[in-house]
Amino acid sequence: MSSPFYVSAPGKVILFGEHSTVYGKPAIAAALSLRAYLLVNPSEDPDEICLEFPDISLKHLWKRLDIPWDALEPLIQKHEGVPVATDELVPEILDQLSDLLDMEDQRTYITCRCFLYLYTSLCGRDTPGCHFVIRSTLPIGAGLGSSASVSVSISTALAILGKHVEYPTIAANSRQHSKASKDTNFIDAWSLMGEKCFHGNPSGIDNAVATHGGAVLYQRFGGPGNVAVRTNLRNFSGINLLLTNTKIPRSTADLVGGVASLRSKYPKTAEHLLLAMGEVAQEALEEMLKPTADHKVLSELFNINHGLLVSLGVSHPALETIKAIGDTNKIGATKLTGAGGGGCAITLLSPEADEAALAKVKEEFHEKNFEVFEAQLGGKGVGVLQLKDSDATEVFSSEKFMEHESREHIEEAIGASKLAGWRFW
């Protein structure tokens, strides 16, 4: 590689259709302005590959010559010399990588497995050693697509190093809206392979949102994991959101199982609730396809969707507290997002929301030990920042990047909405 570069990809929130999507109803997810960032620098030792992710206390080194290239290269499917993402992870590749994955911590192991699988698929024995540093401004493990934003960032960086994609050209403030291209489809497909390293059988929606930005409507048929319909809404952006993390752990599997049990016990009633949630998502889609979505309509649909989720038994007292405080102070419409049972709530902030009321709400949330983020819905997907100005070398310092203490510091220093040099597909 000739010079350092950053890659960044957004997280996501589910706006409409949680749980009902398991039963073939449509759901909508949108990109968040909270993002993962990956810095790539040449290694001082060209034979050394270093991966650091300080937010999960990960640091690991590999020697390029220790990678079993002779055994791996025949296992990687290619078309006209370009690596092709497969339907499933190739077990023989994982087997060849197993000796390089000797870490005991589960998060470290899974992240390194994702990185090595993608590295050996998209790069080669002649790729010079690099130092990769990942930071996330997303809360990790909160159902906001943090693993997908990391997977998309890694896939993009390695696709650049492997010379499989061109650098993007669209500026953050450009009125030109991104479109699906050969490059973004390549990143999307390979980031799904990375997500499979993290989650086994993901839907592919999180990485699609992180790659393309905007919002995505999706609908499954034939059971979980089979996405039959996916509509990208890349032009959807600019709506302010308050994201509140209860920090209460929950089991997605248990919550999905609870809905299944309710549906088995009260099949007609539950089916009506699930059908209503599907209709809410369709109404929202029609609104979001307009040049400017009506905030009042989306707010009303937020409230309806939340009420249906409460009826399915997947809310939590902490989530209801968040909604009650927000409603009382009239800052906007609040609903749970994701599996429920804890996790996060999202508030679609009203354009008329009083600043004093918003400050009061944040203070109450902090008193209850909730974590609060201000963010925007929609916007750009994966982007790249290249080193072009010799005076900006400090921005591309791995040491400086790792020293940032908070998401605010990261955003202020290198944020995709802060520095003019960021480019998107």
Short mmCIF file of N, CA and C in Angstrom, two decimals, residues 133-205:
data_model
loop_
_atom_site.label_atom_id
_atom_site.label_comp_id
_atom_site.label_asym_id
_atom_site.label_seq_id
_atom_site.Cartn_x
_atom_site.Cartn_y
_atom_site.Cartn_z
N VAL A 133 -6.30 -0.86 12.87
CA VAL A 133 -6.84 -0.44 14.17
C VAL A 133 -8.31 -0.13 14.00
N ILE A 134 -9.16 -0.79 14.81
CA ILE A 134 -10.61 -0.59 14.75
C ILE A 134 -11.05 0.16 16.00
N ARG A 135 -11.91 1.15 15.82
CA ARG A 135 -12.60 1.81 16.93
C ARG A 135 -14.08 1.89 16.58
N SER A 136 -14.96 1.83 17.58
CA SER A 136 -16.39 1.91 17.33
C SER A 136 -17.01 3.00 18.18
N THR A 137 -17.84 3.83 17.55
CA THR A 137 -18.61 4.81 18.33
C THR A 137 -20.00 4.24 18.66
N LEU A 138 -20.24 2.99 18.26
CA LEU A 138 -21.48 2.28 18.58
C LEU A 138 -21.32 1.51 19.88
N PRO A 139 -22.36 1.45 20.72
CA PRO A 139 -22.30 0.51 21.84
C PRO A 139 -22.26 -0.91 21.28
N ILE A 140 -21.34 -1.72 21.79
CA ILE A 140 -21.12 -3.06 21.25
C ILE A 140 -22.06 -4.05 21.94
N GLY A 141 -22.69 -4.90 21.14
CA GLY A 141 -23.59 -5.91 21.68
C GLY A 141 -24.93 -5.39 22.10
N ALA A 142 -25.37 -4.26 21.53
CA ALA A 142 -26.66 -3.65 21.91
C ALA A 142 -27.70 -3.79 20.81
N GLY A 143 -27.44 -4.65 19.81
CA GLY A 143 -28.41 -4.85 18.74
C GLY A 143 -28.42 -3.74 17.71
N LEU A 144 -27.30 -3.01 17.59
CA LEU A 144 -27.24 -1.87 16.67
C LEU A 144 -26.32 -2.13 15.48
N GLY A 145 -26.04 -3.39 15.22
CA GLY A 145 -25.25 -3.73 14.04
C GLY A 145 -23.77 -3.43 14.16
N SER A 146 -23.24 -3.46 15.38
CA SER A 146 -21.82 -3.12 15.55
C SER A 146 -20.92 -4.12 14.84
N SER A 147 -21.28 -5.41 14.87
CA SER A 147 -20.43 -6.40 14.18
C SER A 147 -20.48 -6.20 12.67
N ALA A 148 -21.65 -5.83 12.13
CA ALA A 148 -21.75 -5.61 10.69
C ALA A 148 -20.95 -4.40 10.26
N SER A 149 -20.96 -3.34 11.07
CA SER A 149 -20.18 -2.15 10.71
C SER A 149 -18.69 -2.47 10.71
N VAL A 150 -18.26 -3.34 11.62
CA VAL A 150 -16.87 -3.78 11.65
C VAL A 150 -16.57 -4.67 10.45
N SER A 151 -17.48 -5.60 10.16
CA SER A 151 -17.28 -6.52 9.04
C SER A 151 -17.22 -5.77 7.71
N VAL A 152 -18.09 -4.78 7.53
CA VAL A 152 -18.07 -3.98 6.30
C VAL A 152 -16.78 -3.17 6.21
N SER A 153 -16.33 -2.61 7.33
CA SER A 153 -15.09 -1.84 7.32
C SER A 153 -13.89 -2.72 6.96
N ILE A 154 -13.82 -3.91 7.56
CA ILE A 154 -12.72 -4.84 7.25
C ILE A 154 -12.78 -5.28 5.79
N SER A 155 -13.96 -5.65 5.33
CA SER A 155 -14.11 -6.11 3.94
C SER A 155 -13.68 -5.03 2.96
N THR A 156 -14.07 -3.79 3.24
CA THR A 156 -13.72 -2.68 2.35
C THR A 156 -12.22 -2.46 2.32
N ALA A 157 -11.61 -2.41 3.51
CA ALA A 157 -10.16 -2.19 3.58
C ALA A 157 -9.40 -3.28 2.84
N LEU A 158 -9.80 -4.53 3.03
CA LEU A 158 -9.09 -5.63 2.39
C LEU A 158 -9.38 -5.69 0.89
N ALA A 159 -10.58 -5.27 0.49
CA ALA A 159 -10.89 -5.19 -0.95
C ALA A 159 -10.03 -4.13 -1.63
N ILE A 160 -9.75 -3.03 -0.90
CA ILE A 160 -8.87 -1.99 -1.43
C ILE A 160 -7.44 -2.52 -1.53
N LEU A 161 -6.97 -3.16 -0.45
CA LEU A 161 -5.60 -3.71 -0.47
C LEU A 161 -5.44 -4.78 -1.53
N GLY A 162 -6.49 -5.58 -1.74
CA GLY A 162 -6.44 -6.62 -2.76
C GLY A 162 -6.72 -6.12 -4.16
N LYS A 163 -7.01 -4.80 -4.26
CA LYS A 163 -7.27 -4.14 -5.56
C LYS A 163 -8.49 -4.73 -6.27
N HIS A 164 -9.52 -5.01 -5.48
CA HIS A 164 -10.77 -5.53 -6.04
C HIS A 164 -11.80 -4.42 -6.23
N VAL A 165 -11.62 -3.26 -5.59
CA VAL A 165 -12.54 -2.14 -5.73
C VAL A 165 -11.75 -0.85 -5.96
N GLU A 166 -12.42 0.13 -6.55
CA GLU A 166 -11.83 1.45 -6.74
C GLU A 166 -12.17 2.34 -5.54
N TYR A 167 -11.38 3.37 -5.30
CA TYR A 167 -11.71 4.32 -4.24
C TYR A 167 -12.99 5.06 -4.60
N PRO A 168 -13.83 5.35 -3.60
CA PRO A 168 -15.09 6.07 -3.88
C PRO A 168 -14.83 7.55 -4.18
N THR A 169 -15.86 8.23 -4.72
CA THR A 169 -15.67 9.62 -5.17
C THR A 169 -16.73 10.59 -4.66
N ILE A 170 -17.79 10.11 -4.02
CA ILE A 170 -18.90 11.00 -3.63
C ILE A 170 -18.62 11.63 -2.27
N ALA A 171 -18.66 12.96 -2.18
CA ALA A 171 -18.42 13.67 -0.92
C ALA A 171 -19.62 13.53 0.01
N ALA A 172 -19.37 13.70 1.31
CA ALA A 172 -20.43 13.53 2.31
C ALA A 172 -21.58 14.50 2.10
N ASN A 173 -21.26 15.73 1.67
CA ASN A 173 -22.30 16.75 1.51
C ASN A 173 -22.83 16.83 0.08
N SER A 174 -22.45 15.87 -0.75
CA SER A 174 -22.89 15.88 -2.14
C SER A 174 -24.38 15.59 -2.23
N ARG A 175 -25.06 16.25 -3.16
CA ARG A 175 -26.47 15.95 -3.39
C ARG A 175 -26.64 14.68 -4.22
N GLN A 176 -25.54 14.20 -4.74
CA GLN A 176 -25.58 12.97 -5.52
C GLN A 176 -25.79 11.78 -4.57
N HIS A 177 -26.83 11.04 -4.81
CA HIS A 177 -27.12 9.89 -3.96
C HIS A 177 -26.42 8.65 -4.51
N SER A 178 -25.90 7.86 -3.59
CA SER A 178 -25.18 6.67 -4.01
C SER A 178 -26.13 5.64 -4.62
N LYS A 179 -25.59 4.82 -5.48
CA LYS A 179 -26.35 3.74 -6.10
C LYS A 179 -25.55 2.45 -5.94
N ALA A 180 -26.28 1.35 -5.98
CA ALA A 180 -25.58 0.07 -5.93
C ALA A 180 -24.65 -0.04 -7.13
N SER A 181 -23.46 -0.53 -6.89
CA SER A 181 -22.46 -0.64 -7.96
C SER A 181 -21.75 -1.97 -7.81
N LYS A 182 -20.89 -2.28 -8.77
CA LYS A 182 -20.10 -3.50 -8.68
C LYS A 182 -19.28 -3.50 -7.40
N ASP A 183 -18.71 -2.33 -7.04
CA ASP A 183 -17.86 -2.25 -5.85
C ASP A 183 -18.67 -2.46 -4.57
N THR A 184 -19.81 -1.75 -4.43
CA THR A 184 -20.59 -1.89 -3.19
C THR A 184 -21.21 -3.28 -3.09
N ASN A 185 -21.60 -3.87 -4.21
CA ASN A 185 -22.13 -5.23 -4.17
C ASN A 185 -21.05 -6.23 -3.76
N PHE A 186 -19.81 -5.98 -4.19
CA PHE A 186 -18.69 -6.83 -3.79
C PHE A 186 -18.47 -6.73 -2.29
N ILE A 187 -18.46 -5.49 -1.76
CA ILE A 187 -18.27 -5.27 -0.32
C ILE A 187 -19.42 -5.89 0.47
N ASP A 188 -20.65 -5.69 0.00
CA ASP A 188 -21.83 -6.24 0.66
C ASP A 188 -21.72 -7.76 0.76
N ALA A 189 -21.36 -8.42 -0.36
CA ALA A 189 -21.29 -9.88 -0.37
C ALA A 189 -20.21 -10.40 0.57
N TRP A 190 -19.03 -9.76 0.57
CA TRP A 190 -17.95 -10.25 1.43
C TRP A 190 -18.16 -9.89 2.90
N SER A 191 -18.81 -8.77 3.16
CA SER A 191 -19.11 -8.44 4.56
C SER A 191 -20.12 -9.42 5.15
N LEU A 192 -20.99 -9.96 4.30
CA LEU A 192 -21.90 -11.01 4.78
C LEU A 192 -21.12 -12.25 5.19
N MET A 193 -20.04 -12.57 4.47
CA MET A 193 -19.18 -13.67 4.89
C MET A 193 -18.58 -13.37 6.27
N GLY A 194 -18.17 -12.12 6.48
CA GLY A 194 -17.66 -11.72 7.79
C GLY A 194 -18.71 -11.86 8.87
N GLU A 195 -19.95 -11.46 8.56
CA GLU A 195 -21.06 -11.60 9.51
C GLU A 195 -21.33 -13.07 9.84
N LYS A 196 -21.12 -13.94 8.87
CA LYS A 196 -21.29 -15.37 9.14
C LYS A 196 -20.23 -15.87 10.12
N CYS A 197 -19.04 -15.27 10.08
CA CYS A 197 -18.02 -15.61 11.08
C CYS A 197 -18.47 -15.18 12.47
N PHE A 198 -19.19 -14.06 12.54
CA PHE A 198 -19.67 -13.55 13.84
C PHE A 198 -20.91 -14.31 14.33
N HIS A 199 -21.87 -14.54 13.43
CA HIS A 199 -23.22 -14.94 13.87
C HIS A 199 -23.73 -16.26 13.30
N GLY A 200 -23.01 -16.89 12.40
CA GLY A 200 -23.48 -18.16 11.87
C GLY A 200 -24.42 -18.01 10.68
N ASN A 201 -25.65 -17.55 10.94
CA ASN A 201 -26.65 -17.46 9.87
C ASN A 201 -27.37 -16.11 9.92
N PRO A 202 -26.67 -15.00 9.64
CA PRO A 202 -27.31 -13.68 9.69
C PRO A 202 -28.23 -13.46 8.50
N SER A 203 -29.13 -12.49 8.64
CA SER A 203 -30.07 -12.20 7.56
C SER A 203 -29.41 -11.47 6.40
N GLY A 204 -28.30 -10.77 6.66
CA GLY A 204 -27.66 -9.97 5.62
C GLY A 204 -28.14 -8.54 5.59
N ILE A 205 -29.07 -8.20 6.46
CA ILE A 205 -29.63 -6.84 6.44
C ILE A 205 -28.68 -5.85 7.09
#
